[in-house]
Coordinates of C-alpha atoms in Angstrom, one line a residue:
Chain H
T1 CA -15.2 -13.1 8.3
Q2 CA -13.6 -9.3 8.5
L3 CA -10.7 -9.4 10.9
L4 CA -11.2 -5.6 11.7
E5 CA -14.6 -4.4 12.0
Q6 CA -15.1 -0.6 11.2
S7 CA -18.5 1.3 12.2
P8 CA -20.0 3.0 10.8
Q9 CA -19.6 2.0 7.4
F10 CA -21.1 5.4 6.3
L11 CA -21.5 8.6 8.0
S12 CA -22.6 11.9 6.7
I13 CA -22.8 14.8 9.2
Q14 CA -22.9 18.9 8.9
E15 CA -19.8 20.9 9.1
G16 CA -19.1 21.8 12.5
E17 CA -20.3 18.7 14.4
N18 CA -18.0 15.9 16.0
L19 CA -17.8 12.2 15.3
T20 CA -16.1 9.1 16.1
V21 CA -15.1 6.1 13.9
Y22 CA -14.3 2.7 15.4
C23 CA -12.3 -0.1 14.5
N24 CA -12.7 -3.4 16.3
S25 CA -11.1 -7.0 16.3
S26 CA -10.8 -9.9 18.7
S27 CA -7.0 -10.2 17.3
V28 CA -4.2 -8.5 19.1
F29 CA -2.1 -6.2 16.8
S30 CA 1.3 -5.0 17.1
S31 CA 0.6 -1.7 15.6
L32 CA -2.5 0.2 14.3
Q33 CA -2.5 2.5 11.4
W34 CA -4.9 4.9 10.1
Y35 CA -5.3 6.0 6.5
R36 CA -7.7 8.5 4.7
Q37 CA -8.2 8.0 0.9
E38 CA -9.7 10.5 -1.4
P39 CA -11.5 9.6 -4.5
G40 CA -9.0 8.4 -7.4
E41 CA -6.1 8.6 -5.5
G42 CA -4.4 5.9 -2.9
P43 CA -4.6 5.7 0.9
V44 CA -2.4 8.1 2.4
L45 CA -1.1 7.5 6.1
L46 CA -2.5 9.7 9.0
V47 CA -1.0 7.9 12.1
T48 CA 0.7 4.9 13.7
V49 CA -0.1 4.0 17.3
V50 CA 1.9 1.4 18.7
T51 CA 1.2 1.0 22.4
G52 CA -1.9 0.0 24.4
G53 CA -3.7 2.9 25.6
E54 CA -1.8 5.3 23.3
V55 CA -3.3 8.6 22.3
K56 CA -2.1 10.7 19.2
K57 CA -3.4 14.1 18.1
L58 CA -3.3 15.2 14.7
K59 CA -5.0 18.9 14.5
R60 CA -8.5 18.2 15.0
L61 CA -8.3 14.3 14.7
T62 CA -7.6 12.2 17.8
F63 CA -6.5 8.7 17.6
Q64 CA -6.7 6.1 20.6
F65 CA -5.3 2.6 20.8
G66 CA -7.2 0.4 22.8
D67 CA -5.3 -0.9 26.2
A68 CA -5.4 -4.5 25.0
R69 CA -4.2 -3.4 21.4
K70 CA -7.5 -4.9 19.8
D71 CA -9.3 -1.9 19.1
S72 CA -8.9 1.9 18.1
S73 CA -11.0 4.7 17.6
L74 CA -10.6 8.1 15.3
H75 CA -12.5 11.4 16.7
I76 CA -12.6 14.3 14.6
T77 CA -13.9 17.5 16.4
A78 CA -15.6 20.6 14.6
A79 CA -15.3 18.5 11.0
Q80 CA -14.7 20.2 7.8
P81 CA -15.7 19.3 4.2
G82 CA -12.1 18.9 3.9
D83 CA -12.1 15.8 6.2
T84 CA -14.6 14.2 3.7
G85 CA -13.0 10.6 2.5
L86 CA -12.9 7.0 3.1
Y87 CA -11.0 6.5 6.6
L88 CA -9.2 3.0 6.8
C89 CA -7.7 1.5 9.7
A90 CA -5.1 -1.5 9.5
G91 CA -3.8 -3.6 11.9
Q92 CA -0.2 -5.1 11.9
Q93 CA 0.0 -8.8 12.2
G94 CA 3.6 -10.6 12.6
A95 CA 6.6 -8.7 11.1
Q96 CA 5.4 -7.5 7.6
K97 CA 1.5 -7.8 7.1
L98 CA -1.4 -5.5 7.5
V99 CA -5.1 -6.3 7.6
F100 CA -7.4 -3.6 6.4
G101 CA -10.8 -2.8 7.6
Q102 CA -13.6 -2.0 5.3
G103 CA -13.3 1.5 5.8
T104 CA -15.8 4.4 7.0
R105 CA -17.1 6.7 4.1
L106 CA -17.2 9.8 5.9
T107 CA -19.3 13.0 4.3
I108 CA -19.0 16.5 5.8
N109 CA -21.7 18.6 4.6
P110 CA -21.3 22.5 4.4
Chain N
K1 CA 11.6 12.7 -2.2
A2 CA 9.2 11.4 -5.0
G3 CA 6.2 9.2 -4.2
V4 CA 5.1 5.8 -5.4
T5 CA 4.4 6.1 -8.8
Q6 CA 2.3 3.6 -10.7
T7 CA 1.6 3.0 -14.6
P8 CA -0.7 2.8 -16.4
R9 CA -3.5 5.0 -14.5
Y10 CA -6.3 3.2 -16.2
L11 CA -6.5 0.1 -18.4
I12 CA -9.3 -1.6 -20.0
K13 CA -9.0 -5.3 -21.0
T14 CA -11.0 -7.9 -22.2
R15 CA -11.8 -11.2 -20.4
G16 CA -9.2 -13.7 -21.0
Q17 CA -6.7 -11.2 -21.8
Q18 CA -3.5 -10.7 -19.5
V19 CA -2.2 -7.5 -17.9
T20 CA 0.8 -6.3 -16.4
L21 CA 0.9 -3.3 -13.8
S22 CA 4.0 -1.5 -12.9
C23 CA 5.2 0.2 -9.6
S24 CA 8.1 2.7 -8.7
P25 CA 8.3 2.8 -5.0
I26 CA 9.5 5.8 -2.8
S27 CA 13.6 5.8 -3.2
G28 CA 15.4 3.7 -0.5
H29 CA 11.9 1.5 0.1
R30 CA 12.8 -2.1 -0.5
S31 CA 9.5 -3.4 0.1
V32 CA 6.5 -3.5 -2.3
S33 CA 3.3 -4.6 -1.7
W34 CA 0.2 -5.0 -3.9
Y35 CA -3.4 -5.0 -3.0
Q36 CA -7.0 -4.9 -4.7
Q37 CA -9.8 -2.6 -3.9
T38 CA -13.4 -3.2 -4.8
P39 CA -16.3 -1.8 -3.5
G40 CA -17.7 -5.2 -1.9
Q41 CA -14.5 -6.7 -0.6
G42 CA -12.3 -3.4 0.4
L43 CA -8.6 -3.3 0.4
Q44 CA -7.5 -7.0 -0.1
F45 CA -3.5 -8.0 0.1
L46 CA -2.2 -9.7 -2.7
F47 CA 1.4 -10.1 -2.2
E48 CA 4.7 -8.2 -0.9
Y49 CA 8.0 -8.1 -2.5
F50 CA 11.4 -7.5 -0.5
S51 CA 14.7 -7.6 -2.1
E52 CA 13.5 -9.1 -5.0
T53 CA 11.8 -11.9 -3.1
Q54 CA 8.1 -12.8 -2.4
R55 CA 8.0 -12.3 1.4
N56 CA 4.2 -12.5 2.0
K57 CA 1.2 -13.8 0.0
G58 CA -2.5 -13.1 0.2
N59 CA -5.5 -15.5 -0.9
F60 CA -5.5 -15.0 -4.5
P61 CA -5.5 -17.5 -7.3
G62 CA -2.3 -18.1 -9.3
R63 CA -3.3 -16.2 -12.1
F64 CA -2.2 -13.2 -9.7
S65 CA 1.8 -12.9 -10.1
G66 CA 4.3 -10.4 -9.3
R67 CA 8.0 -9.5 -9.5
Q68 CA 10.3 -7.0 -8.2
F69 CA 13.6 -6.0 -10.0
S70 CA 16.9 -5.1 -8.3
N71 CA 16.2 -1.4 -8.3
S72 CA 13.0 -2.3 -6.4
R73 CA 10.2 -1.5 -9.0
S74 CA 7.7 -3.9 -8.9
E75 CA 5.4 -5.7 -11.8
M76 CA 2.2 -7.5 -11.1
N77 CA 0.8 -9.7 -13.8
V78 CA -2.9 -11.0 -14.0
S79 CA -3.5 -13.7 -16.4
T80 CA -6.9 -15.0 -17.8
L81 CA -8.7 -12.0 -16.7
E82 CA -12.0 -12.6 -15.3
L83 CA -14.9 -9.8 -15.1
G84 CA -14.4 -10.0 -11.1
D85 CA -11.1 -8.7 -11.6
S86 CA -12.4 -5.2 -12.2
A87 CA -10.8 -3.3 -9.4
L88 CA -8.6 -0.5 -8.3
Y89 CA -5.0 -2.1 -7.8
L90 CA -2.8 -0.5 -5.5
C91 CA 0.9 -0.7 -4.8
A92 CA 2.6 0.4 -1.5
S93 CA 6.2 0.8 -0.6
S94 CA 7.7 0.7 2.9
Q95 CA 11.1 0.5 4.4
G96 CA 10.3 -3.2 5.1
G97 CA 10.4 -3.4 9.0
G98 CA 9.3 -1.8 12.1
T99 CA 5.8 -0.7 12.1
Y100 CA 5.3 -1.6 8.2
E101 CA 3.8 2.0 7.3
Q102 CA 2.7 1.8 3.8
Y103 CA 2.9 4.7 1.3
F104 CA 0.4 3.9 -1.2
G105 CA 0.6 5.0 -5.2
P106 CA -2.6 6.4 -7.1
G107 CA -3.7 3.0 -8.1
T108 CA -4.3 1.6 -11.4
R109 CA -7.8 1.2 -12.4
L110 CA -8.3 -1.9 -14.3
T111 CA -11.8 -2.6 -16.1
V112 CA -12.3 -6.0 -17.7
T113 CA -15.3 -6.4 -20.1

């Protein structure tokens, strides 16, 4: 059983379109992080959200933490080919443990 | 600051052999975590070391072990390799507290034949 469910698992869209990736759980997390991983590399931290209802923006990327701190979403506006990659959400449980979702593999076609 | 480094980047081993992977964390980071990444299972937590002590452990068999040295560098060892151990092994360092943000290395791609 996956503690953190990400959807969709795969997404292929055209450049310029908008998209949203979801990260859901029945568990409460003290914080939630989003990472992006490109082929042959390790994941790179994009953002950390801590407070329920928190919204953070990183250029064209908008991250939201659910009010109950059980879910999160990542919205990309006007997607570009450089946004292609594997997006991973990770929830923090306890003081020093992260649980990762299965990831969303995003492809942006020129 | 230099990022997390892992050596080697690629490794091919035969079933039954053992392997040791190395990780150097970001300077000043005292926590090192190891993860296994496969297409089917995603990113799975192996263990975490903080100040030379294993602080957390995932659900992997005893064939997987690790250690951390006084300079925070860490090694991971897998004994009696199985075909299913083929994976990308990622090391991540962290300051060790707070929101526990992980800074990953590029990984070691292990292939067991």
